[in-house]
PDB file of C-alpha atoms in Angstrom:
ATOM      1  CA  UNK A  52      10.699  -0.375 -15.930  1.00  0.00           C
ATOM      2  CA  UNK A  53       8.053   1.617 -17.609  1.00  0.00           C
ATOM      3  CA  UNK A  54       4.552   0.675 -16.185  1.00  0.00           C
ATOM      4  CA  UNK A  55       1.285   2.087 -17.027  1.00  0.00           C
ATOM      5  CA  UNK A  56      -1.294   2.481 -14.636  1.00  0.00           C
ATOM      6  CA  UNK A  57      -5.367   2.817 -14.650  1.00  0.00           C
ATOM      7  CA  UNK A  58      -6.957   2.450 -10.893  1.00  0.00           C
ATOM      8  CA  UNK A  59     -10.880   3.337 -11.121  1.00  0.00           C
ATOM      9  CA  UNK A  60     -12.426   2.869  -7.604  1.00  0.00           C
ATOM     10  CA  UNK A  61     -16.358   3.130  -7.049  1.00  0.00           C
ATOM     11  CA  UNK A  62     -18.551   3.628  -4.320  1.00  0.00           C
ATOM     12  CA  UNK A  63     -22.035   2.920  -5.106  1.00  0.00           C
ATOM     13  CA  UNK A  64     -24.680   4.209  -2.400  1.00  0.00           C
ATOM     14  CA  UNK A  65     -28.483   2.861  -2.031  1.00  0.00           C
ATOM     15  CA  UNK A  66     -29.454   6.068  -0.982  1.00  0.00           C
ATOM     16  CA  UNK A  67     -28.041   9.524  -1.805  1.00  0.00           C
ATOM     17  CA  UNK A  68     -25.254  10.628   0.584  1.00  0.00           C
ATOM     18  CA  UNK A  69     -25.673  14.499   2.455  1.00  0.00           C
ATOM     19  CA  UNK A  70     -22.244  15.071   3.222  1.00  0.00           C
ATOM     20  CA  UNK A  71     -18.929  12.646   3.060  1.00  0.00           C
ATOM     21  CA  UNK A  72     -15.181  13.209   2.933  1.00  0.00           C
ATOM     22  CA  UNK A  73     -12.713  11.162   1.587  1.00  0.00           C
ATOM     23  CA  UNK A  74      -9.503  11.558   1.535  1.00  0.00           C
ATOM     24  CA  UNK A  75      -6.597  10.105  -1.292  1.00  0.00           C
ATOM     25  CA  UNK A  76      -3.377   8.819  -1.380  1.00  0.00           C
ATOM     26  CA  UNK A  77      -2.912   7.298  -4.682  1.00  0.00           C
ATOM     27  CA  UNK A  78      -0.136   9.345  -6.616  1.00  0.00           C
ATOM     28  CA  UNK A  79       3.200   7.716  -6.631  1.00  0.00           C
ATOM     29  CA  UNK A  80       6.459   9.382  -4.396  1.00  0.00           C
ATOM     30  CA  UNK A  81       8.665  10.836  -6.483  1.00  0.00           C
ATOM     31  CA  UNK A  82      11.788   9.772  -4.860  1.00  0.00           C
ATOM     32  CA  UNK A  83      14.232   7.055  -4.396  1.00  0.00           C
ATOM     33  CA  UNK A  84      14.851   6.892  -8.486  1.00  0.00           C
ATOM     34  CA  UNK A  85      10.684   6.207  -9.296  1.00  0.00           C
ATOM     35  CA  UNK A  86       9.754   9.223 -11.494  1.00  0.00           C
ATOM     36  CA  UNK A  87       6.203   9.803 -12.424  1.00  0.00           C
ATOM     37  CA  UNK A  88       6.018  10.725 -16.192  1.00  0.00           C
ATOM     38  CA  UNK A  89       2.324  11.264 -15.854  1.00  0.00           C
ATOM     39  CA  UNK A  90      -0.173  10.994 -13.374  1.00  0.00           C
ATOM     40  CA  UNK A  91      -3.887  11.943 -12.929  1.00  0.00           C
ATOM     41  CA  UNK A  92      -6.695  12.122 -10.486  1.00  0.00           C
ATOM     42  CA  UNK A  93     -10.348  12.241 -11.864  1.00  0.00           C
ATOM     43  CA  UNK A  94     -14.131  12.432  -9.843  1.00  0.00           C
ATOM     44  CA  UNK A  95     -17.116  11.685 -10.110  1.00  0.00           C
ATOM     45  CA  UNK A  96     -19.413  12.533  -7.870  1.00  0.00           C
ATOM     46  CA  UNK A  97     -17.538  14.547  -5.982  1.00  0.00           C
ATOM     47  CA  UNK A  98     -15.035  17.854  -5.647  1.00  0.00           C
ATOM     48  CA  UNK A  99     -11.355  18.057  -4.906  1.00  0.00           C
ATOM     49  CA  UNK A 100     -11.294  20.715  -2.684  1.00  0.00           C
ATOM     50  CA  UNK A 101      -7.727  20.092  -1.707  1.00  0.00           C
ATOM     51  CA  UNK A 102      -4.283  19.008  -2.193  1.00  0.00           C
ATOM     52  CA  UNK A 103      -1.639  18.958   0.502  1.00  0.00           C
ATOM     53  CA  UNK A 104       1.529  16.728   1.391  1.00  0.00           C
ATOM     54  CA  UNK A 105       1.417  15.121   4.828  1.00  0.00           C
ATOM     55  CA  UNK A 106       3.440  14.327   7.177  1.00  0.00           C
ATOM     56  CA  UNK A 107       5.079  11.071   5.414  1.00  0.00           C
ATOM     57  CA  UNK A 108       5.425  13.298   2.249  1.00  0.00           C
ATOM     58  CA  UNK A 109       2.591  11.560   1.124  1.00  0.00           C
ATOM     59  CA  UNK A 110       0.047  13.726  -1.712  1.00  0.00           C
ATOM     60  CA  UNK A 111      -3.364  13.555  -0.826  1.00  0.00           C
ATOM     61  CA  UNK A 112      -6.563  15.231  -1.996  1.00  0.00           C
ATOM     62  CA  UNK A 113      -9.406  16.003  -0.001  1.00  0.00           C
ATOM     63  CA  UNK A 114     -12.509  14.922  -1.815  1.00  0.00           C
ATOM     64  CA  UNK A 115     -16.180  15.740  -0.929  1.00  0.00           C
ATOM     65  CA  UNK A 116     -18.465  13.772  -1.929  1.00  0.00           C
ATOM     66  CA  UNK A 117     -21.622  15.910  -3.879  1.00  0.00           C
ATOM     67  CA  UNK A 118     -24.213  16.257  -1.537  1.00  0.00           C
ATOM     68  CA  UNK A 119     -27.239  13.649  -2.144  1.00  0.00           C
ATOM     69  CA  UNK A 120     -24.838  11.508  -4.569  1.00  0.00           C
ATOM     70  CA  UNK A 121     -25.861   7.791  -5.265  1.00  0.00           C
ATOM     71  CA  UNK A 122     -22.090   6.920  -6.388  1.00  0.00           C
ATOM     72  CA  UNK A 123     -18.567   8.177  -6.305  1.00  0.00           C
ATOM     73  CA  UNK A 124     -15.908   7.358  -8.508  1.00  0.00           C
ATOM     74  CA  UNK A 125     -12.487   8.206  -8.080  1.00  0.00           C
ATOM     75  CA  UNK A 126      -9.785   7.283 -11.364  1.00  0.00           C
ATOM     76  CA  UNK A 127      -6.327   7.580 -11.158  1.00  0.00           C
ATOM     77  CA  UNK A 128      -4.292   6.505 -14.321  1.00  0.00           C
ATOM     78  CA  UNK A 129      -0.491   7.417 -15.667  1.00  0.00           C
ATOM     79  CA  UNK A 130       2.216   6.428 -15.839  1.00  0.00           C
ATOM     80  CA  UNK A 131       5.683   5.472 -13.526  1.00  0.00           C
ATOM     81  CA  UNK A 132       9.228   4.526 -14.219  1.00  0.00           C
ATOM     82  CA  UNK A 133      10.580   2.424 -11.696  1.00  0.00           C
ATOM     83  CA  UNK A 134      14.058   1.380 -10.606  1.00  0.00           C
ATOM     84  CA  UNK A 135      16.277  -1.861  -9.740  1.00  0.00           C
ATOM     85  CA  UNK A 136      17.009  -1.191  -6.126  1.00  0.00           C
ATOM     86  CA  UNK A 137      16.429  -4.099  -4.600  1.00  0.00           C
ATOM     87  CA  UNK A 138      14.500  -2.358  -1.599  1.00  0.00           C
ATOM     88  CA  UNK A 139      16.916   0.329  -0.705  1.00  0.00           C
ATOM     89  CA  UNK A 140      14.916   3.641  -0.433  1.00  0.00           C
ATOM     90  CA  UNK A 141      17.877   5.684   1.001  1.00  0.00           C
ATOM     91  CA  UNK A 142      17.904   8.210   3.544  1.00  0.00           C
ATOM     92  CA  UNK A 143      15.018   9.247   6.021  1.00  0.00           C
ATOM     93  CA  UNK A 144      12.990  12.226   4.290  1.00  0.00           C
ATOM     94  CA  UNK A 145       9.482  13.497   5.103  1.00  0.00           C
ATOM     95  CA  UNK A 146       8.476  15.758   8.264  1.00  0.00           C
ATOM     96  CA  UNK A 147       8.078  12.939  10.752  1.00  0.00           C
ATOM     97  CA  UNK A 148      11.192  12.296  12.858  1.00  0.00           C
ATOM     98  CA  UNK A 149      12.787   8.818  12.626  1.00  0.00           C
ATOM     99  CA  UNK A 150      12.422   8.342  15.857  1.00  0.00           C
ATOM    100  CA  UNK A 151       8.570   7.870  15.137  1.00  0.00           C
ATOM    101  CA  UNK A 152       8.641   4.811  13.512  1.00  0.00           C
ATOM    102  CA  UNK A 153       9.393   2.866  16.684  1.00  0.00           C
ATOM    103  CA  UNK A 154       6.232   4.026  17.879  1.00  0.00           C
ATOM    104  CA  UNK A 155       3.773   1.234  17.667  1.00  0.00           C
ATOM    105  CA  UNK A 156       0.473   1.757  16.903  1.00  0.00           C
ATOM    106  CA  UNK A 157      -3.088  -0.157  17.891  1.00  0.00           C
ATOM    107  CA  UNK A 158      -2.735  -2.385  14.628  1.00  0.00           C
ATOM    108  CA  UNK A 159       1.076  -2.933  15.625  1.00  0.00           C
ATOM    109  CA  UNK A 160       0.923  -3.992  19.138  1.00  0.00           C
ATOM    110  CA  UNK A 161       3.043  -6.420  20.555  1.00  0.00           C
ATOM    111  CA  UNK A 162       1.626  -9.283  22.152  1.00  0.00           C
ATOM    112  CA  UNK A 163       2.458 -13.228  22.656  1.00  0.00           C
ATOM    113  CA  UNK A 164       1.916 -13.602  18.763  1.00  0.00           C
ATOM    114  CA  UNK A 165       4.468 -11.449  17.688  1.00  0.00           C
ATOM    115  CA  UNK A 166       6.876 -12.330  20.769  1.00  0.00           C
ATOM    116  CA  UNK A 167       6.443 -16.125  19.689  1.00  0.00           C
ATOM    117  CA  UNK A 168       7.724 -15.071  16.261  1.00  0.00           C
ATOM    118  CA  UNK A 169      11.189 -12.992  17.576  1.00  0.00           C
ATOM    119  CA  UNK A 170      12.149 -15.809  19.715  1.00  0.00           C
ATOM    120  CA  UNK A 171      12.607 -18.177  16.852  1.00  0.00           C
ATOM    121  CA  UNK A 172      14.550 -15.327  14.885  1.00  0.00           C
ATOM    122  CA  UNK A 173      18.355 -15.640  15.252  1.00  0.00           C
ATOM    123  CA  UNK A 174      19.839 -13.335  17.060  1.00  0.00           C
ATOM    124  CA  UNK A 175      23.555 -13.372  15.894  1.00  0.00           C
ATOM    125  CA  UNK A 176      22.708 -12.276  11.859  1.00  0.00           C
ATOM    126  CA  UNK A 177      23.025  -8.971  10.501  1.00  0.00           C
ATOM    127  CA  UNK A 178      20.882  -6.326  10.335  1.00  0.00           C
ATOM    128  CA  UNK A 179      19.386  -7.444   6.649  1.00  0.00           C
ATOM    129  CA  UNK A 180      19.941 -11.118   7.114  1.00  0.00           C
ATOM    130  CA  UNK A 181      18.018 -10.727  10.058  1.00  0.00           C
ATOM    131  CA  UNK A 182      14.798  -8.853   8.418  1.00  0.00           C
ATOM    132  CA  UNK A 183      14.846 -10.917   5.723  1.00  0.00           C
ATOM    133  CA  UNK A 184      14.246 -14.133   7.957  1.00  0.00           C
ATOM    134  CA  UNK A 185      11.706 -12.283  10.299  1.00  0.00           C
ATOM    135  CA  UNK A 186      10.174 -12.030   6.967  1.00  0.00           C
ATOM    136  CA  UNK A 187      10.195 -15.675   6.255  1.00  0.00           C
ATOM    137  CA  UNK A 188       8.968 -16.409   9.758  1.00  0.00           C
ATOM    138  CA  UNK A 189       5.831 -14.300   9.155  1.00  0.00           C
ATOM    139  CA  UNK A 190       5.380 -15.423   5.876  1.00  0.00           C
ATOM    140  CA  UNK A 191       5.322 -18.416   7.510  1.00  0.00           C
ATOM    141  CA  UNK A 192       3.200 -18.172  10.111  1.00  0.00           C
ATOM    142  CA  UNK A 193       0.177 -16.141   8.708  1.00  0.00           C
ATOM    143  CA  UNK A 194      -0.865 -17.966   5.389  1.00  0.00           C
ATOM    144  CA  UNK A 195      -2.044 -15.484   2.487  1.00  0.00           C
ATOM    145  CA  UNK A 196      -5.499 -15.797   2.159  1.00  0.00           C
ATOM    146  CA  UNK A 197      -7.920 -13.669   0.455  1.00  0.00           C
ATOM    147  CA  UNK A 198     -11.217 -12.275   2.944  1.00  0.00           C
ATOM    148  CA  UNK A 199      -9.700 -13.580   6.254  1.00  0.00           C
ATOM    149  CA  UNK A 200      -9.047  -9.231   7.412  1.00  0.00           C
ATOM    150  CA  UNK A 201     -10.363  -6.234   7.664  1.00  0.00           C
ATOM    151  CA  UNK A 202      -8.525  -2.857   8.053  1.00  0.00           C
ATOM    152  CA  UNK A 203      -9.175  -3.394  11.954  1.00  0.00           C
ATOM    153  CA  UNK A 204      -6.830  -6.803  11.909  1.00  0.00           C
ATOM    154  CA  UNK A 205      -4.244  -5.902  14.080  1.00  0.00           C
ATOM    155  CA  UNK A 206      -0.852  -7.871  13.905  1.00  0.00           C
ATOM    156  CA  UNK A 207      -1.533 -10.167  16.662  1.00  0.00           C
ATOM    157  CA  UNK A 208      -4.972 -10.692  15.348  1.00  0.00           C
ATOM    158  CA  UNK A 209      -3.307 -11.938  11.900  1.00  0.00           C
ATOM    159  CA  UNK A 210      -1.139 -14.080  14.187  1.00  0.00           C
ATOM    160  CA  UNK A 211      -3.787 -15.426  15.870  1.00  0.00           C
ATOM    161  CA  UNK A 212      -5.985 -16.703  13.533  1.00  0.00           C
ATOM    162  CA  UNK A 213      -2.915 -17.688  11.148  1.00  0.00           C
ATOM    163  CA  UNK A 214      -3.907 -16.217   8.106  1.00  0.00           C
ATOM    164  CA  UNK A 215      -4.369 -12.616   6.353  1.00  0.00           C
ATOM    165  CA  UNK A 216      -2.957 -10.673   3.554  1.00  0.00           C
ATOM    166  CA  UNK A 217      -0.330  -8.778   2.599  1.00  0.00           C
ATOM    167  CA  UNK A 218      -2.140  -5.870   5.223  1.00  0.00           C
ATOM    168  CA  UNK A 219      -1.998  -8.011   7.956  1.00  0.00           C
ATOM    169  CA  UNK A 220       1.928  -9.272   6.781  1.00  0.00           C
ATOM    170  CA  UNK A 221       3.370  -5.557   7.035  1.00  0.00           C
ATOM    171  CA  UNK A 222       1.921  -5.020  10.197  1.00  0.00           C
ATOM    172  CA  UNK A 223       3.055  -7.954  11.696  1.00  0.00           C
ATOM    173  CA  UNK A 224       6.315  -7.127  10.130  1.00  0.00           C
ATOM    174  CA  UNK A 225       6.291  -3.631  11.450  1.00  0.00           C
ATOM    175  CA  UNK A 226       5.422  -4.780  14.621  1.00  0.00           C
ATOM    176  CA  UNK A 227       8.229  -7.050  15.198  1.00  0.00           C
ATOM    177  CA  UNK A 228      11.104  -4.975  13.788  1.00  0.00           C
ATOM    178  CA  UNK A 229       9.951  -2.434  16.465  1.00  0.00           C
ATOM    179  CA  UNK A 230      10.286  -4.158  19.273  1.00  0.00           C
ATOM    180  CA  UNK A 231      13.716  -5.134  17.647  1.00  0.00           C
ATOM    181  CA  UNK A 232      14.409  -1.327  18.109  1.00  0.00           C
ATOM    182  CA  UNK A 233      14.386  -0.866  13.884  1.00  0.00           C
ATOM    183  CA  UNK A 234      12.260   2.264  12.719  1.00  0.00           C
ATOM    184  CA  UNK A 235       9.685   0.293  10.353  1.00  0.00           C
ATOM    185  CA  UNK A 236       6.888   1.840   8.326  1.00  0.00           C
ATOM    186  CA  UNK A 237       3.852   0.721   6.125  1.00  0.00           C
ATOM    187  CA  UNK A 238       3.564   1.343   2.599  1.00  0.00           C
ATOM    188  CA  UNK A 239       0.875   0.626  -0.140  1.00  0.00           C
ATOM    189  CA  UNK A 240       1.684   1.166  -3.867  1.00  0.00           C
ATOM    190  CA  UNK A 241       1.381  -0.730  -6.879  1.00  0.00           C
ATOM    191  CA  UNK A 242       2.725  -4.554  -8.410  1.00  0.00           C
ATOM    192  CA  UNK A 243       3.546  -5.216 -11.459  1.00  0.00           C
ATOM    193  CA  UNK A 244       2.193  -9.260 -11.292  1.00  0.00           C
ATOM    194  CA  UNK A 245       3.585 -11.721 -13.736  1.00  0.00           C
ATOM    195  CA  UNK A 246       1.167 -12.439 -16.515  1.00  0.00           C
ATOM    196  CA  UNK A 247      -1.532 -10.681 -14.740  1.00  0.00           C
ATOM    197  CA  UNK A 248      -3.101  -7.025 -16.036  1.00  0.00           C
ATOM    198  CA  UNK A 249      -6.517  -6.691 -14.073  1.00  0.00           C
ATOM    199  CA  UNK A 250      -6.125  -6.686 -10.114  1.00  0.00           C
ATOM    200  CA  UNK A 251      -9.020  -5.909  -7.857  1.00  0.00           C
ATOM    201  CA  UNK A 252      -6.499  -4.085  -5.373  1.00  0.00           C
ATOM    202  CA  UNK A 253      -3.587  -2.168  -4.456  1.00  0.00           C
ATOM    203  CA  UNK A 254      -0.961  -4.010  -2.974  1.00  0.00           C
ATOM    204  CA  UNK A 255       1.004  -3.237   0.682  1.00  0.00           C
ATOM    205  CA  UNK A 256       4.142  -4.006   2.007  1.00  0.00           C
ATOM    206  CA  UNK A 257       6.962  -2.809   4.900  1.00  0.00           C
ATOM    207  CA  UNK A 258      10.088  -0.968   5.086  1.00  0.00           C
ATOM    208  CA  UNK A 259      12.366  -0.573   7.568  1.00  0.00           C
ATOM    209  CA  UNK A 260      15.403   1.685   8.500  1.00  0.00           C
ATOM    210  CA  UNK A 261      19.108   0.008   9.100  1.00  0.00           C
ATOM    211  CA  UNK A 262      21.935   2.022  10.154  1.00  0.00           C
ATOM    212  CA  UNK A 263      24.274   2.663   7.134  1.00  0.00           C
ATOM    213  CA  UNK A 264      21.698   1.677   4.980  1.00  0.00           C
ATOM    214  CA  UNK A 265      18.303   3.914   4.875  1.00  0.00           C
ATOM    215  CA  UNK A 266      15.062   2.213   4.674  1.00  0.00           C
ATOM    216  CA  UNK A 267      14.790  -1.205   2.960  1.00  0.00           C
ATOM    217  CA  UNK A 268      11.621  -2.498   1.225  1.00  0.00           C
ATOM    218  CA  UNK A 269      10.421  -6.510   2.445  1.00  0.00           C
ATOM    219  CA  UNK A 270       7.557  -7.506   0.795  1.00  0.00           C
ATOM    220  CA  UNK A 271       6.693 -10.512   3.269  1.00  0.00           C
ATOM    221  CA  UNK A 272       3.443 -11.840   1.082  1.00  0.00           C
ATOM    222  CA  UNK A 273       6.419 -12.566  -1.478  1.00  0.00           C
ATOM    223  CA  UNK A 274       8.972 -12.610   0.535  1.00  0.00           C
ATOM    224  CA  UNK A 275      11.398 -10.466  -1.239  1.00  0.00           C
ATOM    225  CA  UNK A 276      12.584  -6.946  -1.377  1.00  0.00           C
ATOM    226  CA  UNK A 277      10.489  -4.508  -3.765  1.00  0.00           C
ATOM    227  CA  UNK A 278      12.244  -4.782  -7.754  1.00  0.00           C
ATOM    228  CA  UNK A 279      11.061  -2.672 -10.307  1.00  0.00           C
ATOM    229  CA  UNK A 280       7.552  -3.922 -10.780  1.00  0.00           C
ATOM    230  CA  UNK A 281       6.889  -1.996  -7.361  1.00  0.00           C
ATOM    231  CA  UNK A 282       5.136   1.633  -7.498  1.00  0.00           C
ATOM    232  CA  UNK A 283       5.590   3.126  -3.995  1.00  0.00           C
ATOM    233  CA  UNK A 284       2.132   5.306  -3.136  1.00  0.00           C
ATOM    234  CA  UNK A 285       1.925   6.323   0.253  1.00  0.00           C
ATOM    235  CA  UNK A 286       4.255   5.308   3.845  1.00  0.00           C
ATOM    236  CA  UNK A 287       2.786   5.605   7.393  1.00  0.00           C
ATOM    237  CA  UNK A 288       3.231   4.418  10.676  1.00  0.00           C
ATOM    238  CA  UNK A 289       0.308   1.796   9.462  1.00  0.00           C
ATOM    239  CA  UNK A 290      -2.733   0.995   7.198  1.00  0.00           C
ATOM    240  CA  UNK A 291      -4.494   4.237   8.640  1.00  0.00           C
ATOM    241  CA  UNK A 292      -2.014   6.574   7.475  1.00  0.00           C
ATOM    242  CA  UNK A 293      -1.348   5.119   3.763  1.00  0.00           C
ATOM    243  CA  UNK A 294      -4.247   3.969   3.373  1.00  0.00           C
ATOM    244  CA  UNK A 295      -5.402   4.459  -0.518  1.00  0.00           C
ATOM    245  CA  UNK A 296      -8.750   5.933   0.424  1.00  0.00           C
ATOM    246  CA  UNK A 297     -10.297   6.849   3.768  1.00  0.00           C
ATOM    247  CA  UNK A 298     -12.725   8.829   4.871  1.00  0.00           C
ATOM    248  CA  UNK A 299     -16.685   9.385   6.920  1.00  0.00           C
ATOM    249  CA  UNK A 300     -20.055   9.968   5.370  1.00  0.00           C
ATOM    250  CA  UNK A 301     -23.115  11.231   6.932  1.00  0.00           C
ATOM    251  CA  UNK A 302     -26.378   8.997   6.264  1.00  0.00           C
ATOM    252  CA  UNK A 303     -27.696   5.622   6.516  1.00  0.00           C
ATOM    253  CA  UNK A 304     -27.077   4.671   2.696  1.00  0.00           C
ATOM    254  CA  UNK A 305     -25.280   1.143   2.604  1.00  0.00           C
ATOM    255  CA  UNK A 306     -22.189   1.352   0.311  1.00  0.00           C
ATOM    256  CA  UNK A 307     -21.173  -0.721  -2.282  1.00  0.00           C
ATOM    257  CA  UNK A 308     -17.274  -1.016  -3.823  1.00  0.00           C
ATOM    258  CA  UNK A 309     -15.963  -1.480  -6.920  1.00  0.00           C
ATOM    259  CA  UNK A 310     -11.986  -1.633  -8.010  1.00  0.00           C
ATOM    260  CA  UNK A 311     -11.350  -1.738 -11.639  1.00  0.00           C
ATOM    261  CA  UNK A 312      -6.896  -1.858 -11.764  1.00  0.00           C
ATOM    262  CA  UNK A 313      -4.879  -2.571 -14.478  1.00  0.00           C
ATOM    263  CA  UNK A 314      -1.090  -2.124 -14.054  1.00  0.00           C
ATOM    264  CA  UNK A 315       0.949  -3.255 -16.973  1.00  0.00           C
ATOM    265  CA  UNK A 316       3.933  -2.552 -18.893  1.00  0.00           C
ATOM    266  CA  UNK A 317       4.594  -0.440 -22.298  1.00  0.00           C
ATOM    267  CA  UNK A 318       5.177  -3.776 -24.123  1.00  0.00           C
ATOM    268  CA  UNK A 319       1.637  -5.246 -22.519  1.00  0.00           C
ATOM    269  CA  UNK A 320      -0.027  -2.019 -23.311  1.00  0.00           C
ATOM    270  CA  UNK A 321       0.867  -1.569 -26.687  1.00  0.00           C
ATOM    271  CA  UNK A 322      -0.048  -5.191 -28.029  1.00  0.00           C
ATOM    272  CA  UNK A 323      -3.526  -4.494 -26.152  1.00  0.00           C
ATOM    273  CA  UNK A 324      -4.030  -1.363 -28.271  1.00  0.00           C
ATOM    274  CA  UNK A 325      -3.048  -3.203 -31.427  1.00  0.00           C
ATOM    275  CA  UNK A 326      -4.777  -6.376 -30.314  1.00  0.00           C
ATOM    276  CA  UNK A 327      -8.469  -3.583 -30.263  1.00  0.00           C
ATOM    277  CA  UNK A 328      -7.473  -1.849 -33.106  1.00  0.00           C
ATOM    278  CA  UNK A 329      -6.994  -4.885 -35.577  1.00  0.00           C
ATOM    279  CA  UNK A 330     -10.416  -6.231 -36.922  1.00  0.00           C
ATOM    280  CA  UNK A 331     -10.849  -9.434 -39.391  1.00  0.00           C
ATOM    281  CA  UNK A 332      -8.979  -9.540 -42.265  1.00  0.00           C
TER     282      UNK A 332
END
């Protein structure tokens, strides 16, 4: 599937900001049959002063934000074609050892929450039987709501207060198939939704490695494995390290967001252009 992308993200300040760094992870892996056919970064605001690859493999840019700026504005658009796999990614790549990715993490920590989960998870299926109904469970237990998070919900947090989003899903995903013994990684990216252009943000899910396999995409919110309306962005052990945009600012200004996203298809995009190029007959 051929999707088309635009992403404009904007940080308004009441008061100009001295000194900030941000850094992005918003260009699509090339890998695992997605191939990026065109992809750009633009600023406003602020300078990319550089471009590296982690250690997931993920692209970011270092941004700094222009010194006594009132707003930043960061737009990515392109464009991605993206495979049928149903979840399979394939082989372990990157520079971070597998081994890693049993490694929990503050937001993955395993408490009574996530322990309460596993021990209504059969024990007898097979390896993707069994991720795909600790998937359920979750989906289950932590109903998808909208403003109920923050990026310091950890998984027994979402647990706890039975609700999140799809954040607070992967890393209570993450953190169970760890303590399973499964390597298991966050990833944010891109969705195609059914009948739906404008978004107003990115969209996360989990992946974890089986033996024989590779890593294998479960999109908990939805409970299914990634299709072809998913763009894969950034992996890390959690929301910190694929996080879209992070970064620190110097100041007192308060900060004000704005996400403009439109993902669509070819099809969707062409009968927009034709739909703003045809006037009253």
């Amino acid at each position: 599937m051929r999707l088309t992308i635009f992403h404009r993200t904007t940080y308004g300040y009441d008061a100009g900001v001295p000194y900030g760094l941000q850094q992005v992870r918003l260009t699509p892996k090339a890998r695992a049959g997605q191939r990026i056919i065109d992809w750009s970064i633009e600023v406003s605001g602020g300078t990319k002063e550089l471009t590296f690859d982690d250690e997931h493999n993920n692209a970011v840019d270092l941004i700094r934000i222009e010194p006594g700026a009132t707003e930043l504005s960061i737009i990515c658009r392109g464009e991605v074609e993206t495979p049928q796999t149903d979840g399979i990614i394939g082989g372990h790549g990157g520079y971070a050892p597998l081994w890693l990715f049993r490694r929990q993490t503050s937001l993955t920590q395993v408490g009574e929450g996530v322990r309460g989960i596993l021990a209504d998870l059969k024990s007898d299926d097979a390896d993707i039987s069994r991720l795909h109904a600790l998937s359920a469970l979750i989906r289950d237990r932590v109903d998808y709501q909208v403003g109920t998070s923050d990026v310091e919900t950890s998984a027994e947090d979402a647990i706890r207060n039975k609700q999140g989003v799809c954040q607070d899903h992967a890393h209570v995903f993450i953190a169970a198939a760890r303590e399973l013994g499964y390597p298991a990684r966050y990833v944010s990216g891109y969705l195609k939704i059914d009948d739906v252009i404008d978004q107003d943000a990115t969209h996360a899910w989990a992946e974890a490695y089986v033996d024989g396999v590779g890593w294998i995409g479960f999109d908990i919110s939805n409970v299914i494995s990634p299709d072809e309306r998913y763009v894969r962005v950034a992996t890390g052990l959690d929301y910190r390290g694929a996080a879209p945009i992070s970064g620190m600012r110097y100041g007192s200004a308060q900060e004000e967001l704005h996400v403009d996203l439109r993902v669509q298809t070819q099809g969707q995009q062409q009968q927009q252009s034709q739909g703003s190029t045809s006037g009253p007959s």
